[in-house]
Coordinates of C-alpha atoms in Angstrom, one line a residue:
M1195 CA -54.3 -177.6 40.9
R1196 CA -58.0 -177.5 41.7
L1197 CA -59.1 -179.9 44.4
D1198 CA -62.2 -182.1 44.0
V1199 CA -63.8 -181.0 47.3
N1200 CA -67.3 -182.1 48.2
L1201 CA -69.9 -181.3 50.8
L1202 CA -68.2 -183.5 53.5
D1203 CA -64.9 -181.5 53.1
Y1204 CA -66.7 -178.2 53.4
V1205 CA -68.6 -179.5 56.5
L1206 CA -65.3 -180.3 58.2
I1207 CA -63.9 -176.9 57.4
A1208 CA -67.1 -175.2 58.7
I1209 CA -66.9 -177.2 62.0
Y1210 CA -63.4 -176.1 62.5
F1211 CA -64.2 -172.4 62.0
A1212 CA -67.1 -172.7 64.4
T1213 CA -64.9 -174.4 67.0
V1214 CA -62.2 -171.7 66.7
L1215 CA -64.8 -168.9 67.3
A1216 CA -66.3 -170.8 70.2
I1217 CA -62.9 -171.0 71.9
G1218 CA -62.6 -167.2 71.4
L1219 CA -66.0 -166.6 73.0
A1220 CA -65.2 -168.9 75.9
A1221 CA -61.9 -167.2 76.5
R1222 CA -63.5 -163.7 76.6
K1223 CA -65.1 -164.5 79.9
R1224 CA -61.6 -164.7 81.5
I1225 CA -60.5 -161.3 80.2
S1226 CA -60.7 -158.7 83.0
S1227 CA -57.4 -157.0 82.8
S1228 CA -54.6 -156.2 80.3
L1229 CA -52.5 -159.0 81.9
D1230 CA -55.3 -161.5 81.0
F1231 CA -55.4 -160.2 77.5
F1232 CA -51.7 -160.0 76.7
L1233 CA -50.3 -162.8 78.8
A1234 CA -53.3 -165.1 79.7
G1235 CA -53.0 -164.1 83.3
R1236 CA -49.7 -166.0 83.7
G1237 CA -51.7 -169.1 84.7
L1238 CA -51.3 -171.8 82.0
P1239 CA -49.6 -175.2 82.6
A1240 CA -46.4 -176.2 80.8
W1241 CA -47.9 -178.8 78.4
I1242 CA -50.4 -176.2 77.1
T1243 CA -47.8 -173.5 76.6
G1244 CA -45.4 -176.0 75.1
L1245 CA -47.8 -177.2 72.4
A1246 CA -48.8 -173.6 71.7
F1247 CA -45.1 -172.7 71.4
V1248 CA -44.4 -175.3 68.7
S1249 CA -47.8 -174.6 67.0
A1250 CA -47.2 -170.9 66.8
N1251 CA -44.2 -171.6 64.6
L1252 CA -46.0 -174.3 62.6
G1253 CA -47.8 -171.8 60.4
A1254 CA -48.5 -171.8 56.6
I1255 CA -45.0 -170.4 56.1
E1256 CA -43.4 -173.4 57.9
I1257 CA -45.6 -176.0 56.1
L1258 CA -45.4 -174.6 52.6
G1259 CA -41.9 -173.1 53.0
M1260 CA -40.2 -176.2 54.5
A1261 CA -41.8 -178.4 51.9
A1262 CA -40.6 -175.9 49.3
N1263 CA -37.1 -176.2 50.8
G1264 CA -37.4 -180.0 50.7
V1265 CA -38.0 -179.8 46.9
Q1266 CA -35.1 -177.3 46.4
Y1267 CA -32.5 -178.6 48.8
G1268 CA -33.5 -182.1 49.9
A1269 CA -32.4 -183.6 53.2
M1270 CA -30.3 -180.5 54.1
T1271 CA -33.5 -178.8 55.0
V1272 CA -33.6 -180.7 58.3
H1273 CA -30.8 -178.4 59.5
Y1274 CA -33.6 -175.9 60.2
Y1275 CA -34.9 -178.2 62.9
W1276 CA -32.1 -180.3 64.4
I1277 CA -29.4 -177.6 64.6
G1278 CA -31.5 -174.6 63.7
A1279 CA -34.2 -174.9 66.3
V1280 CA -33.8 -177.6 69.1
P1281 CA -30.5 -176.4 70.6
A1282 CA -31.7 -172.8 70.8
M1283 CA -35.1 -173.9 72.3
V1284 CA -33.2 -175.9 75.0
F1285 CA -31.0 -172.9 75.7
L1286 CA -34.0 -170.6 76.0
G1287 CA -35.6 -172.9 78.5
I1288 CA -32.6 -173.6 80.7
V1289 CA -30.7 -170.3 80.6
M1290 CA -32.9 -167.4 79.4
M1291 CA -36.4 -168.0 80.6
P1292 CA -35.6 -167.5 84.3
F1293 CA -34.5 -163.9 83.4
Y1294 CA -37.5 -163.2 81.3
Y1295 CA -40.1 -164.7 83.6
R1296 CA -38.8 -163.7 87.0
S1297 CA -38.2 -160.1 86.0
K1298 CA -42.0 -159.9 85.4
V1299 CA -41.6 -158.2 82.1
R1300 CA -44.5 -158.3 79.6
S1301 CA -42.4 -158.5 76.5
V1302 CA -38.8 -158.8 75.1
P1303 CA -38.5 -155.0 74.4
E1304 CA -39.5 -154.3 78.0
F1305 CA -36.6 -156.5 79.2
L1306 CA -34.3 -154.5 76.9
R1307 CA -35.6 -151.3 78.6
R1308 CA -34.8 -152.6 82.0
R1309 CA -31.4 -154.0 81.0
F1310 CA -30.4 -151.0 78.8
N1311 CA -32.6 -148.0 78.2
G1312 CA -35.8 -146.7 76.6
A1313 CA -34.2 -146.0 73.3
T1314 CA -33.1 -149.7 72.9
Q1315 CA -36.7 -150.7 73.9
L1316 CA -38.2 -148.5 71.3
L1317 CA -35.8 -149.6 68.5
N1318 CA -36.5 -153.2 69.2
A1319 CA -40.3 -152.6 69.5
L1320 CA -40.4 -150.8 66.2
T1321 CA -38.4 -153.4 64.3
F1322 CA -40.3 -156.3 65.9
A1323 CA -43.7 -154.7 65.0
V1324 CA -42.6 -154.2 61.4
A1325 CA -41.3 -157.8 61.2
Q1326 CA -44.6 -159.3 62.6
I1327 CA -46.7 -157.3 60.1
L1328 CA -44.5 -158.5 57.3
I1329 CA -44.6 -162.1 58.5
A1330 CA -48.4 -162.0 59.1
G1331 CA -48.7 -160.8 55.5
V1332 CA -46.7 -163.8 54.3
N1333 CA -49.0 -166.1 56.2
L1334 CA -52.0 -164.4 54.6
Y1335 CA -50.5 -164.6 51.1
A1336 CA -49.6 -168.3 51.5
L1337 CA -53.1 -169.3 52.6
A1338 CA -54.8 -167.2 50.0
L1339 CA -52.6 -168.6 47.3
V1340 CA -53.5 -172.2 48.4
M1341 CA -57.2 -171.5 48.7
E1342 CA -57.4 -169.9 45.3
A1343 CA -55.5 -172.8 43.7
L1344 CA -57.2 -175.6 45.5
L1345 CA -60.8 -174.4 46.2
G1346 CA -61.3 -171.7 43.6
W1347 CA -61.9 -169.0 46.1
P1348 CA -60.9 -165.6 44.7
L1349 CA -57.7 -164.4 46.4
P1350 CA -59.2 -161.3 48.0
V1351 CA -62.0 -163.5 49.5
S1352 CA -59.5 -166.0 50.9
V1353 CA -57.5 -163.2 52.5
V1354 CA -60.4 -161.3 54.0
V1355 CA -62.4 -164.3 55.4
S1356 CA -59.4 -165.9 57.0
A1357 CA -58.1 -162.6 58.4
V1358 CA -61.6 -161.8 59.9
I1359 CA -61.7 -165.1 61.7
V1360 CA -58.3 -164.7 63.3
L1361 CA -59.2 -161.1 64.2
A1362 CA -62.4 -162.2 65.9
Y1363 CA -60.9 -164.8 68.2
I1364 CA -57.9 -162.8 69.2
T1365 CA -59.9 -159.6 69.8
L1366 CA -62.4 -161.6 71.9
G1367 CA -60.1 -163.7 74.0
G1368 CA -56.6 -162.3 73.7
L1369 CA -53.6 -164.6 74.2
S1370 CA -55.7 -167.2 76.1
S1371 CA -57.8 -167.7 73.0
A1372 CA -54.8 -167.8 70.7
I1373 CA -53.0 -170.4 72.8
Y1374 CA -55.9 -172.7 73.3
N1375 CA -56.6 -172.5 69.6
E1376 CA -53.0 -173.2 68.8
V1377 CA -53.2 -176.4 70.8
L1378 CA -56.2 -177.5 68.8
Q1379 CA -54.5 -176.4 65.6
F1380 CA -51.4 -178.5 66.4
F1381 CA -53.4 -181.7 66.3
V1382 CA -55.5 -180.6 63.3
I1383 CA -52.3 -179.8 61.3
L1384 CA -50.9 -183.2 62.1
A1385 CA -54.2 -184.9 61.2
G1386 CA -53.9 -183.3 57.7
L1387 CA -50.2 -183.8 57.1
I1388 CA -49.6 -187.4 58.4
P1389 CA -52.0 -189.0 55.8
L1390 CA -50.4 -186.9 53.1
T1391 CA -46.9 -188.1 54.1
V1392 CA -47.9 -191.8 54.4
L1393 CA -49.7 -191.9 51.1
G1394 CA -46.8 -190.1 49.4
L1395 CA -44.3 -192.7 50.7
I1396 CA -46.6 -195.5 49.5
K1397 CA -46.7 -193.8 46.1
V1398 CA -42.9 -193.7 45.7
G1399 CA -42.2 -197.2 47.1
G1400 CA -41.3 -196.3 50.7
F1401 CA -38.1 -194.8 51.9
S1402 CA -35.9 -197.0 49.7
G1403 CA -37.9 -196.2 46.6
L1404 CA -37.8 -192.5 47.5
A1405 CA -34.0 -192.7 47.9
D1406 CA -33.6 -194.4 44.5
R1407 CA -35.7 -191.8 42.7
L1408 CA -34.1 -188.9 44.6
R1409 CA -30.7 -190.0 43.2
Q1410 CA -32.0 -189.7 39.7
S1411 CA -33.5 -186.2 40.4
T1412 CA -31.9 -182.8 39.9
L1413 CA -30.5 -183.0 43.4
G1414 CA -28.8 -186.4 42.9
E1415 CA -27.0 -188.1 45.8
G1416 CA -26.6 -184.8 47.6
G1417 CA -30.3 -184.6 48.2
L1418 CA -30.0 -187.6 50.6
H1419 CA -27.5 -186.1 53.0
T1420 CA -27.2 -183.4 55.6
W1421 CA -23.5 -182.8 56.2
A1422 CA -21.8 -184.6 53.3
G1423 CA -20.5 -182.1 50.8
T1424 CA -20.8 -179.0 53.1
A1425 CA -17.1 -178.3 52.7
G1426 CA -17.6 -178.2 48.9
D1427 CA -20.6 -178.8 46.6
N1428 CA -24.1 -179.4 47.9
P1429 CA -27.7 -178.5 46.9
M1430 CA -27.8 -175.5 49.2
H1431 CA -24.4 -174.2 48.2
A1432 CA -23.8 -173.7 51.9
H1433 CA -20.5 -174.3 53.8
W1434 CA -20.6 -176.0 57.1
I1435 CA -19.3 -172.8 58.8
G1436 CA -22.4 -170.9 57.5
I1437 CA -24.7 -173.7 58.6
V1438 CA -23.1 -174.0 62.1
F1439 CA -22.5 -170.3 62.8
G1440 CA -25.0 -168.5 60.6
L1441 CA -28.0 -170.9 61.0
G1442 CA -27.2 -173.0 64.0
F1443 CA -26.0 -170.2 66.2
V1444 CA -27.0 -166.7 65.0
L1445 CA -30.2 -167.2 63.1
S1446 CA -31.5 -170.0 65.4
F1447 CA -30.6 -168.5 68.7
G1448 CA -31.6 -165.1 67.5
Y1449 CA -35.1 -166.3 66.5
W1450 CA -35.9 -168.8 69.3
T1451 CA -34.5 -166.9 72.3
T1452 CA -35.5 -163.3 71.4
N1453 CA -38.6 -163.5 69.2
F1454 CA -41.4 -162.3 71.4
A1455 CA -44.1 -164.1 69.3
E1456 CA -42.6 -167.3 70.7
V1457 CA -41.4 -166.1 74.1
Q1458 CA -44.8 -164.8 74.8
R1459 CA -46.2 -168.3 75.1
A1460 CA -43.7 -169.1 77.8
L1461 CA -44.4 -165.9 79.6
S1462 CA -48.0 -167.0 80.0
A1463 CA -47.0 -170.1 82.0
R1464 CA -48.0 -170.4 85.6
N1465 CA -44.6 -170.3 87.2
T1466 CA -40.9 -170.2 86.5
N1467 CA -40.4 -173.9 86.0
A1468 CA -43.4 -174.1 83.7
A1469 CA -42.0 -171.2 81.7
R1470 CA -38.6 -173.0 81.4
L1471 CA -40.3 -176.3 80.3
T1472 CA -42.4 -174.6 77.6
P1473 CA -39.7 -174.5 74.8
I1474 CA -38.2 -177.8 76.0
I1475 CA -41.5 -179.6 75.7
A1476 CA -41.9 -178.0 72.3
A1477 CA -38.5 -179.3 71.2
Y1478 CA -39.7 -182.9 71.2
P1479 CA -42.4 -182.6 68.6
K1480 CA -40.1 -180.1 66.7
L1481 CA -37.6 -183.0 66.2
L1482 CA -40.3 -184.9 64.3
I1483 CA -42.0 -182.1 62.4
P1484 CA -39.6 -182.6 59.3
L1485 CA -41.4 -185.9 58.7
V1486 CA -44.5 -184.0 57.8
T1487 CA -43.0 -180.9 56.2
V1488 CA -39.6 -181.6 54.6
L1489 CA -40.4 -185.3 53.6
P1490 CA -43.5 -184.4 51.6
G1491 CA -41.4 -181.8 49.7
V1492 CA -38.8 -184.4 48.8
I1493 CA -41.6 -186.7 47.7
A1494 CA -43.1 -183.9 45.6
L1495 CA -39.7 -183.4 44.0
V1496 CA -39.7 -186.9 42.5
L1497 CA -43.4 -187.1 41.6
F1498 CA -43.6 -183.8 39.7
S1499 CA -41.4 -181.8 37.3
G1500 CA -40.8 -178.2 36.3
W1501 CA -39.7 -177.0 39.7
G1502 CA -38.4 -173.5 40.0
Q1503 CA -39.6 -172.7 36.4
E1504 CA -43.3 -173.1 35.6
Q1505 CA -43.9 -174.9 38.9
P1506 CA -43.1 -172.7 42.0
Y1507 CA -41.5 -174.6 44.9
N1508 CA -44.4 -173.4 47.2
N1509 CA -46.8 -175.7 45.3
A1510 CA -45.3 -178.9 46.8
I1511 CA -48.0 -179.5 49.5
P1512 CA -51.0 -178.5 47.3
L1513 CA -49.9 -180.8 44.4
L1514 CA -49.6 -183.7 46.8
M1515 CA -53.1 -182.9 48.3
R1516 CA -54.6 -182.8 44.8
D1517 CA -53.2 -186.1 43.7
L1518 CA -53.1 -188.3 46.8
L1519 CA -56.0 -187.5 49.2
P1520 CA -59.6 -188.8 49.0
N1521 CA -62.6 -186.8 50.1
G1522 CA -63.0 -186.5 53.8
V1523 CA -59.2 -186.8 54.3
L1524 CA -58.9 -184.0 51.8
G1525 CA -61.2 -181.8 54.0
V1526 CA -59.0 -182.6 57.0
A1527 CA -55.9 -181.6 55.1
V1528 CA -57.4 -178.3 53.9
T1529 CA -58.5 -177.6 57.4
G1530 CA -55.0 -178.3 58.6
L1531 CA -53.7 -175.7 56.2
L1532 CA -56.3 -173.2 57.5
A1533 CA -55.2 -174.1 61.0
S1534 CA -51.5 -173.6 60.2
F1535 CA -52.2 -170.2 58.8
M1536 CA -54.3 -169.2 61.8
A1537 CA -51.6 -170.5 64.3
G1538 CA -48.9 -168.5 62.5
M1539 CA -50.8 -165.3 62.1
A1540 CA -52.3 -165.4 65.6
A1541 CA -48.7 -165.6 67.0
N1542 CA -47.7 -162.6 64.8
I1543 CA -50.7 -160.5 65.7
S1544 CA -50.8 -161.3 69.5
G1545 CA -47.1 -160.5 69.6
F1546 CA -47.7 -157.3 67.7
N1547 CA -50.6 -156.0 69.8
T1548 CA -48.6 -156.6 73.0
V1549 CA -45.5 -154.9 71.9
F1550 CA -47.3 -152.0 70.3
T1551 CA -49.5 -151.4 73.4
N1552 CA -46.9 -151.9 76.1
D1553 CA -43.6 -150.9 74.5
I1554 CA -44.6 -148.1 72.0
W1555 CA -47.9 -146.7 73.1
Q1556 CA -47.7 -146.9 76.9
S1557 CA -44.0 -146.5 77.3
H1558 CA -43.4 -143.7 74.9
L1559 CA -46.6 -142.1 73.8
R1560 CA -49.4 -142.3 76.4
P1561 CA -48.0 -143.3 79.8
D1562 CA -49.9 -143.4 83.1
R1563 CA -53.4 -144.3 81.9
D1564 CA -55.7 -146.8 83.6
D1565 CA -55.6 -150.5 82.8
G1566 CA -58.9 -150.5 80.9
Y1567 CA -57.5 -147.9 78.5
Y1568 CA -54.5 -150.1 77.6
L1569 CA -56.9 -153.1 77.2
R1570 CA -58.9 -151.1 74.6
V1571 CA -55.7 -150.0 72.9
G1572 CA -54.6 -153.7 72.6
R1573 CA -57.9 -154.6 70.9
I1574 CA -57.6 -151.7 68.5
A1575 CA -53.9 -152.7 67.8
T1576 CA -55.2 -156.2 67.0
V1577 CA -57.6 -154.8 64.3
A1578 CA -54.8 -152.5 62.9
G1579 CA -52.3 -155.4 62.9
V1580 CA -54.6 -157.6 60.8
A1581 CA -55.4 -154.8 58.4
L1582 CA -51.7 -154.0 57.9
G1583 CA -51.0 -157.8 57.4
V1584 CA -53.6 -157.8 54.6
G1585 CA -51.7 -154.9 53.1
T1586 CA -48.3 -156.5 53.2
A1587 CA -49.5 -159.9 52.0
F1588 CA -48.4 -159.3 48.4
I1589 CA -44.8 -158.5 49.2
A1590 CA -44.3 -162.2 49.4
A1591 CA -45.6 -162.7 45.8
G1592 CA -42.2 -162.0 44.3
Y1593 CA -40.7 -165.1 46.0
S1594 CA -40.9 -168.5 44.5
N1595 CA -39.9 -169.9 47.9
I1596 CA -41.4 -167.9 50.7
M1597 CA -39.0 -169.5 53.2
N1598 CA -36.2 -167.5 51.5
Y1599 CA -38.1 -164.3 52.2
L1600 CA -38.7 -165.3 55.8
Q1601 CA -35.0 -166.2 56.5
A1602 CA -34.0 -162.8 55.1
L1603 CA -36.3 -161.1 57.6
F1604 CA -34.8 -163.1 60.5
S1605 CA -31.3 -162.1 59.5
F1606 CA -32.4 -158.4 59.5
F1607 CA -34.2 -158.4 62.8
N1608 CA -33.4 -161.4 65.0
A1609 CA -29.7 -162.0 64.4
P1610 CA -28.5 -158.6 65.7
L1611 CA -31.0 -158.7 68.6
F1612 CA -29.5 -162.0 69.8
A1613 CA -26.0 -160.4 69.8
T1614 CA -27.3 -157.6 72.0
F1615 CA -29.0 -160.0 74.3
I1616 CA -26.3 -162.5 74.7
V1617 CA -23.6 -159.9 75.4
G1618 CA -25.8 -157.9 77.7
L1619 CA -26.9 -161.0 79.6
F1620 CA -23.4 -162.3 80.3
W1621 CA -21.4 -159.0 80.4
R1622 CA -22.7 -156.8 83.2
R1623 CA -20.3 -154.0 82.1
M1624 CA -22.2 -153.5 78.8
T1625 CA -23.7 -150.0 78.9
P1626 CA -27.2 -148.8 78.0
W1627 CA -26.1 -146.9 74.9
A1628 CA -24.0 -149.9 73.8
G1629 CA -27.3 -151.8 73.6
F1630 CA -28.9 -149.3 71.3
W1631 CA -25.9 -148.6 69.0
G1632 CA -24.9 -152.2 68.7
L1633 CA -28.5 -153.3 67.8
L1634 CA -28.8 -150.5 65.2
A1635 CA -25.4 -151.2 63.6
G1636 CA -26.1 -155.0 63.5
T1637 CA -29.5 -154.4 61.8
L1638 CA -28.0 -152.0 59.2
A1639 CA -25.2 -154.5 58.5
A1640 CA -27.7 -157.3 57.8
F1641 CA -29.6 -155.0 55.4
A1642 CA -26.3 -154.0 53.7
S1643 CA -25.3 -157.6 53.2
Y1644 CA -28.6 -158.6 51.6
I1645 CA -28.6 -155.5 49.3
A1646 CA -25.0 -156.4 48.2
F1647 CA -26.1 -159.9 47.4
K1648 CA -29.2 -158.8 45.4
A1649 CA -27.1 -156.2 43.5
G1650 CA -24.6 -158.9 42.5
I1651 CA -21.8 -157.3 44.4
V1652 CA -21.3 -160.4 46.6
D1653 CA -22.2 -163.9 45.5
F1654 CA -23.4 -166.2 48.2
G1655 CA -24.9 -168.8 45.8
T1656 CA -28.4 -169.0 47.1
E1657 CA -30.9 -166.8 49.0
L1658 CA -30.7 -169.0 52.1
N1659 CA -26.9 -169.0 52.2
A1660 CA -27.0 -165.2 51.9
S1661 CA -29.2 -165.1 55.0
F1662 CA -26.8 -167.4 56.9
W1663 CA -23.8 -165.1 56.1
G1664 CA -25.8 -161.9 56.6
A1665 CA -26.9 -163.1 60.0
G1666 CA -23.3 -163.9 60.9
L1667 CA -22.2 -160.4 59.8
A1668 CA -25.0 -158.7 61.7
F1669 CA -24.0 -160.6 64.9
A1670 CA -20.3 -159.8 64.5
V1671 CA -20.9 -156.1 63.8
D1672 CA -23.3 -155.8 66.8
V1673 CA -20.8 -157.4 69.2
V1674 CA -17.9 -155.2 67.9
V1675 CA -19.9 -151.9 68.2
S1676 CA -21.3 -152.9 71.6
V1677 CA -17.9 -153.5 73.0
A1678 CA -16.5 -150.2 71.4
V1679 CA -19.4 -148.1 72.8
T1680 CA -19.2 -149.8 76.2
L1681 CA -15.5 -148.7 76.5
V1682 CA -16.4 -145.0 76.2
T1683 CA -19.8 -144.9 78.1
T1684 CA -20.9 -145.4 81.7
P1685 CA -22.5 -148.7 82.8
K1686 CA -25.5 -149.1 85.0
P1687 CA -25.0 -149.6 88.7
A1688 CA -25.0 -153.3 89.7
E1689 CA -28.1 -152.9 91.9
E1690 CA -30.1 -151.8 88.8
L1691 CA -29.1 -155.0 87.0
R1692 CA -30.1 -157.6 89.6
G1693 CA -32.2 -160.3 88.0
L1694 CA -31.3 -159.0 84.5
V1695 CA -27.8 -160.3 84.0
Y1696 CA -26.0 -163.6 84.8
G1697 CA -24.4 -163.7 88.3
L1698 CA -26.5 -160.9 89.8
N1699 CA -29.6 -162.6 91.2
A1700 CA -32.5 -160.5 92.5
T1701 CA -32.6 -160.6 96.3
D1702 CA -36.4 -160.2 96.6
L1703 CA -37.5 -163.1 94.5
E1704 CA -39.4 -166.0 96.1
D1705 CA -39.5 -169.6 95.0
D1706 CA -42.7 -169.9 92.9
A1707 CA -42.4 -173.6 92.3
P1708 CA -45.5 -175.7 93.4
A1709 CA -45.1 -179.0 95.1
G1710 CA -44.0 -181.7 92.7
D1711 CA -41.9 -179.5 90.4
A1712 CA -38.7 -180.9 91.8
R1713 CA -39.4 -184.3 90.4
W1714 CA -36.8 -185.6 87.9
Y1715 CA -39.2 -185.8 85.0
R1716 CA -39.9 -182.0 85.3
S1717 CA -36.3 -181.0 85.2
P1718 CA -35.6 -178.6 82.3
V1719 CA -31.9 -179.6 82.3
L1720 CA -32.6 -183.3 82.1
L1721 CA -35.4 -183.0 79.4
G1722 CA -33.3 -180.5 77.5
T1723 CA -30.3 -182.8 77.4
G1724 CA -32.6 -185.6 76.1
A1725 CA -33.8 -183.4 73.2
L1726 CA -30.2 -182.6 72.2
I1727 CA -29.2 -186.3 72.3
L1728 CA -32.2 -187.2 70.1
A1729 CA -31.2 -184.5 67.6
A1730 CA -27.7 -185.9 67.3
V1731 CA -29.1 -189.5 66.9
M1732 CA -31.4 -188.3 64.1
Y1733 CA -28.4 -186.7 62.3
G1734 CA -26.6 -189.9 62.5
V1735 CA -29.2 -191.6 60.3
I1736 CA -28.8 -189.2 57.3
L1737 CA -25.3 -187.7 57.6

């Protein structure tokens, strides 16, 4: 798969690296406190945080993994966007962000401490930290694999060089550096993927030519549809109940509403309305991202052979780059992959250093130190997080499709957390220890489900379908245990829950909306409804 890169391509890559480091150096001048380092001083506008929100998710995992899913499952992969992302992003903006932002918490685990207790905070902080290191490792492995195959860089060199650059700009500028780089990376990624998609469509004869060739592929007619066959046979072997409940509700809402690597971007916004708009602004480009991730995978399916055997699904994007892109454009595309890796890993590491410092180190190990001490700990945690990410990079090597691995992680860590959140948010009677035991039981149930599938005890058909059902089981177990423990333990007084549960507003909060935020085009409800309508319309095209 070696690419024919020339001096122009390498110059473009070098310019990108230099720009990324320059942004880190510029952001360093604004770091004077731990709040600046971990949450960008809570001073960023909604359009910046919105683009960073979607870019943080548009990592190498998303690009390589969703293209791999396009090869393996065809059009059904868009479920990850139109039902598996947009509704949850809208819900986060309209319903949950006011609780996060106005409670002045620095992280999701800190919110859990205030709603439940320190044990729940620590459990979530530990599982989140482990998940971020594992996912950062997947990003590293994905990029190193591509760089080795395409440019001939030895895999250890690819891992170390890329990790050092991410380490440099996050350590220098904290979250501000990560967010501004993510905005840049969003446009660089699109600049690399759009030409790839357009040239691929031309190669297969446009959408009609692609449809004809897809019908003759291993996926057949099922590869062209999203909901057809979901009560019986389809490429994903998934039932519509698993798609709607497992993916559309549990996995999706569990990831987008509780994953601090994403929520952190909204917490850095300058006021409550900007925080609410952050995921909703991100939902609009998210609707269109399948055109440059899933669609290239479908194109690769019909252009190349041997998928899932001698040809790993993860090679879809690299193969298209090799055969379709001329020099110059090729440099932009390679830079886009580098940017996607950095965006994804920066989100993982900035989330990890915040949670480790605030929710593990400060809350449970070394409380009551000065602010400068925690700023130093945050920078040390950044170095440690990158080093651990390098160490976990090769766990992903055993997966032909890295998206399967990622979805398994989400079913372990995000699905039960969402159950704890949603019950605790709307049921004020839920007790502190119900939060802890429900979260622990749900997490263990997800692990048990996955182990049963891998051991052949239960047959879910595919890895992805196993994740859907595992997530649903984790959610159900969490809810049942939470209710049972609540019935035999004591709830918090209502005064301690103000601003943390639905229907108990904090009495001391002031309106932080600046002049102009009341205009109709800045309404989270209106813009969120528009995103949901567009998702339904897009489904109508490829039912």
